[in-house]
Amino acid sequence: IRTILYLYHRIYMDYNATTPLEPEVIQAITKALHEAWGNPSSSYTAGVKAKAAIAQARENVARLVGGKPEDIIFTSGGTEANNLVFHSALEAYRESCRTAEQGGDSHHHRDNSRTSSAWPRPHLIISNVEHDSVRLTAEHLLKDAQADVTLVAVSKVTGRVEVEDVLTAVRPNTCLISIMMANNETGVMMPIRELCQRIRSVSGQRHHRILLHTDAAQAIGKVGVDARDLGVDYLTIVGHKFYAPRIGALYVNGPGSTTPLHPMMFGGGQERNFRPGYGWRPIPNAELVISNLPEYESHMLDTRKYLEERLQAVFGKERIHFNSHFPDSESLPNTCNVSILGPRLQGRKVLSSCRRLLASVGAACHTHRGDRPSHILLSCGIPEEVAANALRLSVGRGTSRADVDVVVEDLRNAVETLESLN
Ligand SMILES: Cc1ncc(COP(=O)(O)O)c(C=O)c1O
Ligand SMILES: O=C(O)CC[SeH]
């Protein structure tokens, strides 16, 4: 029975969409639910234990991203963290306008009106391959006439944002540049460190500070992430991408002092009033990544390379197009975006014909787009008929070469079935 079960259990290769909880994390959560259920503000044992669990988690997340515990603000997830960055950047811009209007006397009574019409609207710069929680936030602010927005197109040669293109987009009223650290569909990594260095080199003589944010959701747990080495002001952390609970956090370099941070909600003072309310707090899952990242990274890279070798061996190099291969770009170790060429092999059709493989054709939040090819791939210069056949295969810490063999055989059978249909 076990053999039959094994032969027919599914193989998950959609780790960029979300990850399962590590058993150790489930145990830690269960223990916390039994013992540290109190209100962290309460002085009795259950509350003291809850407060200690949060402090430990904060310390671990800070170590995970190269920050200090006081730099970590827990949120409900990456979407909230990204929205908090945009909200804070606009508030900071309005404050700098008000201060300038009052002759630079920041102690003058605050004029609570919005930025006077004398000042241009704040300007935001994002890439054209951002996650929807960045793209749609910027789109809303544009439609609501709260900000001007520039989408910097990724290079169709490298699949990544080029620093010069971002610099060219900078205006006197630019207040935020938000570029993701790694793309969730292609796995291509963006030149965040170089971008921050170049922007800071031109920021000195500006009236409006340019705040720098990277959404590191897809990078954490796969590659090393060091916010201070990158030089960002904000960095988004998403728990369910590295086997942690569905929570998020925002790294802020000195929240409310070095870097502006303005709450979107008001309440009981939690998170130093930057993000009040008792959401679920992560169990110190970050420790696993801190201790094991080199092994995780090398294992995922080995598995992905093996997957790519087997795909070419089974289908032939001429029938396989790797949509995540850009010669001059770094990419995540675990992501293989691949198209099996052929008029009947659209990605969704192939996946629905598979009996074992669980994967996606692109971002989970784009499933409403139906059979339209991914705009991310089209933005990277992938031809439409190739993008239509895309399969996003993202391996995890535990994906084995045996899993790869099963998946490639499953794909071979699916393609054979689809191509035999008249
Ligand atoms: C790149 C990226 N940013 C942000 C998010 C949103 O995070 P959350 O699902 O915690 O809101 C995700 C995943 O869903 C993501 O892949
Ligand atoms: O890329 C994914 O599937 C998660 C973000 Se929608």
Coordinates of C-alpha atoms and ligand atoms in Angstrom, one line a residue:
I1 CA 0.0 0.0 0.0
R2 CA 2.8 2.4 0.9
T3 CA 4.4 1.8 -2.5
I4 CA 1.1 2.5 -4.3
L5 CA 0.7 5.6 -2.1
Y6 CA 4.2 6.7 -2.9
L7 CA 3.8 6.0 -6.6
Y8 CA 0.7 8.2 -6.8
H9 CA 1.4 11.0 -4.3
R10 CA 1.8 14.4 -5.9
I11 CA 5.0 16.3 -6.4
Y12 CA 4.8 19.9 -5.3
M13 CA 7.0 22.3 -7.3
D14 CA 5.3 25.6 -6.6
Y15 CA 7.4 26.9 -3.7
N16 CA 7.4 30.4 -5.0
A17 CA 3.7 30.5 -4.6
T18 CA 3.8 29.3 -1.0
T19 CA 5.6 26.8 1.2
P20 CA 4.4 24.3 3.8
L21 CA 5.3 24.8 7.5
E22 CA 8.4 23.0 8.7
P23 CA 7.5 20.4 11.3
E24 CA 9.6 22.2 13.9
V25 CA 7.6 25.3 13.2
I26 CA 4.3 23.5 13.7
Q27 CA 5.6 22.1 17.0
A28 CA 6.8 25.5 18.1
I29 CA 3.4 27.1 17.2
T30 CA 1.5 24.4 19.0
K31 CA 3.7 24.9 22.1
A32 CA 3.2 28.6 21.9
L33 CA -0.5 28.2 21.6
H34 CA -0.5 26.1 24.7
E35 CA 1.9 28.2 26.8
A36 CA 2.3 31.7 25.4
W37 CA -1.3 32.5 24.5
G38 CA -1.5 35.5 26.8
N39 CA -1.7 39.2 25.9
P40 CA 2.0 40.3 25.6
S41 CA 1.1 43.4 27.5
S42 CA -0.1 41.4 30.5
S43 CA 2.1 40.9 33.5
Y44 CA 1.2 37.3 34.4
T45 CA 3.0 34.3 33.0
A46 CA 1.1 33.6 29.8
G47 CA 1.5 37.3 28.8
V48 CA 5.2 37.4 29.8
K49 CA 5.8 34.2 27.7
A50 CA 4.0 35.7 24.7
K51 CA 6.1 38.9 25.0
A52 CA 9.2 36.8 25.2
A53 CA 8.2 34.7 22.1
I54 CA 7.7 37.9 20.1
A55 CA 11.0 39.3 21.2
Q56 CA 12.8 36.1 20.2
A57 CA 11.0 36.1 16.8
R58 CA 11.9 39.7 16.3
E59 CA 15.6 39.0 17.1
N60 CA 15.6 36.0 14.7
V61 CA 14.0 37.9 11.9
A62 CA 16.5 40.8 12.4
R63 CA 19.4 38.4 12.2
L64 CA 17.8 36.8 9.1
V65 CA 18.0 40.1 7.2
G66 CA 21.0 41.7 8.8
G67 CA 19.2 44.3 10.8
K68 CA 18.6 45.1 14.5
P69 CA 15.5 43.9 16.4
E70 CA 14.2 47.4 16.6
D71 CA 14.3 47.6 12.8
I72 CA 11.6 44.8 12.5
I73 CA 7.9 45.7 12.4
F74 CA 5.6 42.6 12.2
T75 CA 2.7 42.9 9.8
S76 CA 0.0 40.5 8.6
G77 CA 2.0 39.7 5.5
G78 CA 4.0 41.1 2.6
T79 CA 1.0 42.9 1.1
E80 CA 0.5 45.0 4.3
A81 CA 4.3 45.6 4.5
N82 CA 4.5 46.9 1.0
N83 CA 1.5 49.1 1.5
L84 CA 3.0 50.5 4.7
V85 CA 6.1 51.5 2.7
F86 CA 4.1 53.5 0.1
H87 CA 2.0 55.1 2.8
S88 CA 5.0 56.2 4.8
A89 CA 6.9 57.5 1.8
L90 CA 3.9 59.7 0.8
E91 CA 3.5 61.0 4.4
A92 CA 7.2 61.8 4.5
Y93 CA 7.0 63.7 1.3
R94 CA 4.0 65.7 2.5
E95 CA 5.9 66.5 5.7
S96 CA 8.9 67.7 3.8
C97 CA 6.7 70.0 1.7
R98 CA 5.0 71.4 4.8
T99 CA 8.3 72.0 6.5
A100 CA 9.6 73.8 3.4
E101 CA 6.5 75.9 3.2
Q102 CA 7.0 77.0 6.8
G103 CA 10.5 78.2 6.1
G104 CA 12.1 75.1 7.1
D105 CA 11.0 75.5 10.7
S106 CA 10.0 72.0 11.6
H107 CA 8.9 73.1 15.0
H108 CA 6.3 75.5 13.6
H109 CA 2.7 74.5 14.3
R110 CA 1.8 71.7 11.8
D111 CA -0.5 72.7 9.0
N112 CA -2.6 69.6 8.7
S113 CA -3.8 70.3 5.3
R114 CA -2.3 68.2 2.6
T115 CA 0.5 69.4 0.5
S116 CA -0.4 72.7 -1.0
S117 CA -0.9 72.8 -4.7
A118 CA 2.3 74.7 -5.0
W119 CA 4.2 71.4 -4.6
P120 CA 4.2 68.8 -7.3
R121 CA 2.7 65.4 -6.4
P122 CA 5.1 62.9 -5.0
H123 CA 6.7 60.7 -7.6
L124 CA 7.1 56.9 -7.3
I125 CA 9.4 54.6 -9.3
I126 CA 8.7 50.9 -9.5
S127 CA 9.6 48.2 -12.0
N128 CA 7.2 46.7 -14.5
V129 CA 7.5 43.2 -13.0
E130 CA 6.6 43.9 -9.4
H131 CA 4.2 41.8 -7.3
D132 CA 0.6 43.1 -7.4
S133 CA 0.9 44.4 -3.8
V134 CA 3.4 47.0 -5.2
R135 CA 2.0 47.4 -8.7
L136 CA -1.6 47.9 -7.7
T137 CA -0.7 50.1 -4.7
A138 CA 1.2 52.5 -7.1
E139 CA -1.6 52.2 -9.6
H140 CA -4.2 53.2 -7.0
L141 CA -2.1 56.2 -5.9
L142 CA -1.8 57.3 -9.5
K143 CA -5.6 56.9 -10.2
D144 CA -6.4 58.7 -6.9
A145 CA -4.1 61.6 -8.0
Q146 CA -2.0 61.2 -4.9
A147 CA 1.2 60.5 -6.8
D148 CA 2.8 60.3 -10.1
V149 CA 4.3 56.8 -11.0
T150 CA 7.0 55.7 -13.4
L151 CA 7.2 51.9 -14.2
V152 CA 10.8 51.2 -15.3
A153 CA 10.8 48.4 -17.8
V154 CA 13.1 45.5 -17.2
S155 CA 15.7 44.9 -19.9
K156 CA 14.6 42.3 -22.5
V157 CA 18.2 41.2 -22.6
T158 CA 18.9 40.7 -18.9
G159 CA 15.4 40.3 -17.6
R160 CA 16.2 42.8 -14.8
V161 CA 15.9 46.4 -14.1
E162 CA 19.0 48.4 -15.2
V163 CA 20.3 51.0 -12.8
E164 CA 20.8 53.6 -15.4
D165 CA 17.1 53.3 -16.4
V166 CA 16.1 53.9 -12.8
L167 CA 18.4 56.9 -12.5
T168 CA 17.0 58.4 -15.7
A169 CA 13.5 58.2 -14.2
V170 CA 14.4 60.1 -11.1
R171 CA 12.7 63.6 -10.8
P172 CA 13.0 66.4 -8.2
N173 CA 9.7 65.1 -6.6
T174 CA 10.7 61.4 -6.5
C175 CA 10.2 60.2 -3.0
L176 CA 10.3 56.4 -3.3
I177 CA 12.0 53.7 -5.5
S178 CA 10.6 50.2 -4.9
I179 CA 12.2 47.4 -6.9
M180 CA 11.8 43.8 -5.8
M181 CA 14.9 41.8 -4.9
A182 CA 13.9 38.7 -7.0
N183 CA 11.0 38.1 -9.4
N184 CA 8.6 35.4 -8.4
E185 CA 8.1 34.1 -12.0
T186 CA 11.5 34.3 -13.5
G187 CA 13.6 34.2 -10.4
V188 CA 15.8 37.0 -11.8
M189 CA 17.5 39.0 -9.1
M190 CA 17.6 42.8 -9.4
P191 CA 20.7 44.9 -8.8
I192 CA 19.4 46.4 -5.5
R193 CA 22.8 47.0 -3.9
E194 CA 24.2 48.9 -6.9
L195 CA 21.0 50.8 -7.3
C196 CA 21.0 52.0 -3.7
Q197 CA 24.7 53.1 -4.0
R198 CA 24.0 55.1 -7.2
I199 CA 20.9 56.7 -5.8
R200 CA 22.6 57.7 -2.6
S201 CA 25.4 59.2 -4.6
V202 CA 23.0 61.6 -6.3
S203 CA 20.7 62.3 -3.3
G204 CA 22.8 64.7 -1.4
Q205 CA 21.8 67.9 -3.2
R206 CA 18.1 67.1 -3.3
H207 CA 15.3 68.7 -1.3
H208 CA 13.2 65.5 -1.2
R209 CA 14.8 62.4 0.1
I210 CA 14.4 59.3 -2.1
L211 CA 13.4 56.4 0.1
L212 CA 14.6 53.0 -1.1
H213 CA 12.5 49.8 -0.7
T214 CA 13.0 46.2 -1.9
D215 CA 10.4 43.5 -1.7
A216 CA 12.6 40.5 -0.7
A217 CA 9.7 38.1 -0.4
Q218 CA 11.1 35.6 -3.0
A219 CA 14.7 35.9 -1.9
I220 CA 14.6 35.2 1.8
G221 CA 15.2 31.5 2.5
K222 CA 16.8 31.0 -0.9
V223 CA 19.7 33.4 -1.0
G224 CA 21.5 35.6 1.6
V225 CA 19.6 38.8 2.3
D226 CA 21.4 41.6 4.2
A227 CA 19.4 44.9 4.3
R228 CA 22.2 47.0 5.5
D229 CA 24.6 45.7 2.9
L230 CA 22.0 46.3 0.2
G231 CA 21.6 49.9 1.5
V232 CA 17.8 49.9 1.5
D233 CA 15.6 51.9 3.9
Y234 CA 12.8 49.3 3.8
L235 CA 12.8 45.5 3.1
T236 CA 9.7 43.3 2.9
I237 CA 9.7 39.9 4.5
V238 CA 7.0 37.2 3.8
G239 CA 6.8 34.3 6.1
H240 CA 4.9 31.9 3.9
K241 CA 7.8 31.9 1.4
F242 CA 10.3 30.3 3.8
Y243 CA 8.2 27.7 5.5
A244 CA 7.0 30.1 8.2
P245 CA 3.4 31.0 9.1
R246 CA 1.4 33.4 6.9
I247 CA 2.8 36.6 8.5
G248 CA 5.0 39.3 7.3
A249 CA 7.5 41.9 8.6
L250 CA 9.0 45.1 7.4
Y251 CA 12.6 45.9 8.0
V252 CA 13.0 49.6 8.5
N253 CA 16.4 51.2 9.0
G254 CA 15.7 53.1 12.3
P255 CA 11.9 53.3 12.1
G256 CA 10.6 56.8 12.9
S257 CA 14.1 58.2 13.3
T258 CA 16.5 57.4 10.5
T259 CA 13.7 56.3 8.2
P260 CA 10.1 57.6 8.2
L261 CA 7.4 55.2 9.2
H262 CA 3.8 56.3 9.5
P263 CA 1.1 53.9 10.8
M264 CA -1.8 53.1 8.5
M265 CA -3.9 52.0 11.6
F266 CA -4.2 53.2 15.2
G267 CA -4.8 51.2 18.3
G268 CA -3.3 49.6 21.3
G269 CA 0.3 50.6 20.9
Q270 CA 1.7 47.3 19.7
E271 CA 4.8 47.4 17.4
R272 CA 5.6 50.8 19.0
N273 CA 2.4 52.2 17.5
F274 CA 3.8 51.7 14.0
R275 CA 1.5 48.7 13.5
P276 CA -1.0 48.3 16.4
G277 CA -3.1 45.2 16.9
Y278 CA -2.4 41.6 18.0
G279 CA -1.9 39.6 14.8
W280 CA -0.3 36.2 14.9
R281 CA 3.4 36.4 15.6
P282 CA 5.9 34.2 13.9
I283 CA 7.6 31.4 15.9
P284 CA 11.4 31.7 15.6
N285 CA 11.4 29.9 12.2
A286 CA 14.0 32.3 11.0
E287 CA 16.5 30.3 13.0
L288 CA 16.2 27.4 10.5
V289 CA 17.1 29.6 7.6
I290 CA 20.0 31.3 9.5
S291 CA 21.5 27.9 10.4
N292 CA 20.9 26.1 7.1
L293 CA 20.8 28.6 4.3
P294 CA 24.0 27.4 2.5
E295 CA 22.7 23.9 2.4
Y296 CA 19.2 25.0 1.3
E297 CA 20.6 27.2 -1.4
S298 CA 23.1 24.6 -2.8
H299 CA 20.5 21.8 -2.7
M300 CA 17.9 23.9 -4.5
L301 CA 20.4 24.9 -7.1
D302 CA 21.5 21.3 -7.7
T303 CA 17.9 20.2 -7.9
R304 CA 17.0 22.9 -10.4
K305 CA 20.0 22.3 -12.6
Y306 CA 19.2 18.6 -12.6
L307 CA 15.6 19.4 -13.6
E308 CA 16.8 21.5 -16.5
E309 CA 19.2 18.8 -17.6
R310 CA 16.4 16.2 -17.6
L311 CA 14.0 18.4 -19.4
Q312 CA 16.5 18.9 -22.2
A313 CA 17.4 15.2 -22.3
V314 CA 13.8 14.1 -22.5
F315 CA 12.3 16.7 -24.8
G316 CA 15.4 17.8 -26.7
K317 CA 17.2 21.1 -26.5
E318 CA 15.3 22.5 -29.5
R319 CA 11.9 21.9 -27.8
I320 CA 12.8 23.5 -24.5
H321 CA 13.0 27.2 -23.9
F322 CA 14.1 28.4 -20.4
N323 CA 12.3 31.6 -19.7
S324 CA 14.5 32.2 -16.6
H325 CA 17.8 32.1 -18.3
F326 CA 19.3 35.5 -18.9
P327 CA 23.0 35.3 -19.5
D328 CA 24.1 38.4 -17.5
S329 CA 21.7 38.1 -14.6
E330 CA 21.8 36.3 -11.3
S331 CA 18.7 34.3 -10.4
L332 CA 17.2 32.4 -7.5
P333 CA 18.5 28.9 -7.1
N334 CA 15.1 27.2 -7.1
T335 CA 13.2 28.7 -10.0
C336 CA 12.9 27.1 -13.4
N337 CA 10.5 28.9 -15.7
V338 CA 10.3 26.7 -18.8
S339 CA 8.2 26.4 -22.0
I340 CA 7.9 23.1 -23.9
L341 CA 7.4 24.4 -27.4
G342 CA 4.5 23.3 -29.5
P343 CA 1.1 24.6 -30.6
R344 CA -0.9 22.4 -28.3
L345 CA 1.2 22.7 -25.2
Q346 CA -0.1 25.8 -23.4
G347 CA 1.1 25.8 -19.8
R348 CA -2.3 25.3 -18.2
K349 CA -3.2 22.5 -20.5
V350 CA 0.1 20.7 -19.8
L351 CA -0.3 21.1 -16.0
S352 CA -3.9 19.9 -16.1
S353 CA -2.8 16.8 -18.0
C354 CA -0.2 15.9 -15.4
R355 CA -1.0 13.3 -12.8
R356 CA 1.7 14.0 -10.3
L357 CA 3.1 17.5 -10.8
L358 CA 1.6 20.4 -8.8
A359 CA 3.0 23.7 -10.2
S360 CA 1.8 26.9 -11.8
V361 CA 2.2 28.8 -15.1
G362 CA 3.0 32.0 -13.1
A363 CA 2.1 34.1 -10.1
A364 CA -0.8 32.5 -8.1
C365 CA -2.5 35.9 -7.8
H366 CA -2.6 36.1 -11.6
T367 CA -4.8 33.0 -12.1
H368 CA -7.7 35.3 -12.9
R369 CA -5.8 36.2 -16.1
G370 CA -7.0 33.0 -17.7
D371 CA -4.9 31.8 -20.6
R372 CA -3.3 35.1 -21.3
P373 CA 0.5 34.8 -21.3
S374 CA 2.2 36.2 -18.2
H375 CA 2.8 40.0 -18.5
I376 CA 6.0 39.4 -16.5
L377 CA 7.4 37.1 -19.2
L378 CA 6.3 39.3 -22.0
S379 CA 8.0 42.3 -20.2
C380 CA 11.2 40.2 -20.2
G381 CA 11.0 39.8 -24.0
I382 CA 9.7 36.2 -24.1
P383 CA 7.8 35.8 -27.4
E384 CA 4.0 35.4 -26.9
E385 CA 3.8 31.8 -28.2
V386 CA 6.6 30.8 -25.9
A387 CA 5.2 32.6 -22.9
A388 CA 1.9 30.9 -23.5
N389 CA 3.5 27.5 -22.9
A390 CA 5.3 28.6 -19.7
L391 CA 5.5 26.3 -16.7
R392 CA 6.8 27.8 -13.5
L393 CA 8.6 25.0 -11.6
S394 CA 10.0 26.2 -8.3
V395 CA 11.7 23.6 -6.1
G396 CA 12.0 23.6 -2.3
R397 CA 14.4 22.5 0.4
G398 CA 13.2 18.9 0.3
T399 CA 12.7 18.4 -3.5
S400 CA 14.8 15.4 -4.6
R401 CA 16.3 14.2 -7.8
A402 CA 13.8 11.3 -7.6
D403 CA 11.0 13.9 -7.5
V404 CA 12.5 15.5 -10.6
D405 CA 12.5 12.1 -12.4
V406 CA 8.9 11.6 -11.6
V407 CA 7.9 15.1 -12.7
V408 CA 9.8 15.0 -16.0
E409 CA 8.2 11.6 -16.8
D410 CA 4.8 13.1 -15.9
L411 CA 5.4 16.0 -18.2
R412 CA 6.5 13.6 -21.0
N413 CA 3.3 11.6 -20.6
A414 CA 1.2 14.8 -20.6
V415 CA 2.8 16.2 -23.7
E416 CA 2.4 12.8 -25.5
T417 CA -1.3 12.8 -24.6
L418 CA -1.9 16.4 -25.7
E419 CA 0.0 15.9 -29.0
S420 CA -1.9 12.7 -29.8
L421 CA -5.2 14.5 -29.6
N422 CA -6.5 15.2 -33.1
Ligands
LIG1 C1 7.2 39.1 -4.4 C2 6.0 39.0 -3.4 N1 5.7 40.1 -2.7 C3 4.7 40.2 -1.9 C4 3.9 39.0 -1.7 C5 2.7 39.1 -0.8 O1 2.9 38.6 0.5 P1 1.6 38.1 1.3 O2 1.1 36.9 0.6 O3 2.2 37.7 2.7 O4 0.7 39.3 1.4 C6 4.2 37.8 -2.3 C7 3.5 36.5 -2.2 O5 2.4 36.4 -2.0 C8 5.3 37.8 -3.2 O6 5.6 36.7 -3.9
LIG2 O1 4.3 34.1 -7.3 C1 3.4 33.6 -6.6 O2 2.7 32.7 -6.9 C2 3.1 34.3 -5.3 C3 2.7 35.7 -5.5 SE1 1.0 36.0 -6.2

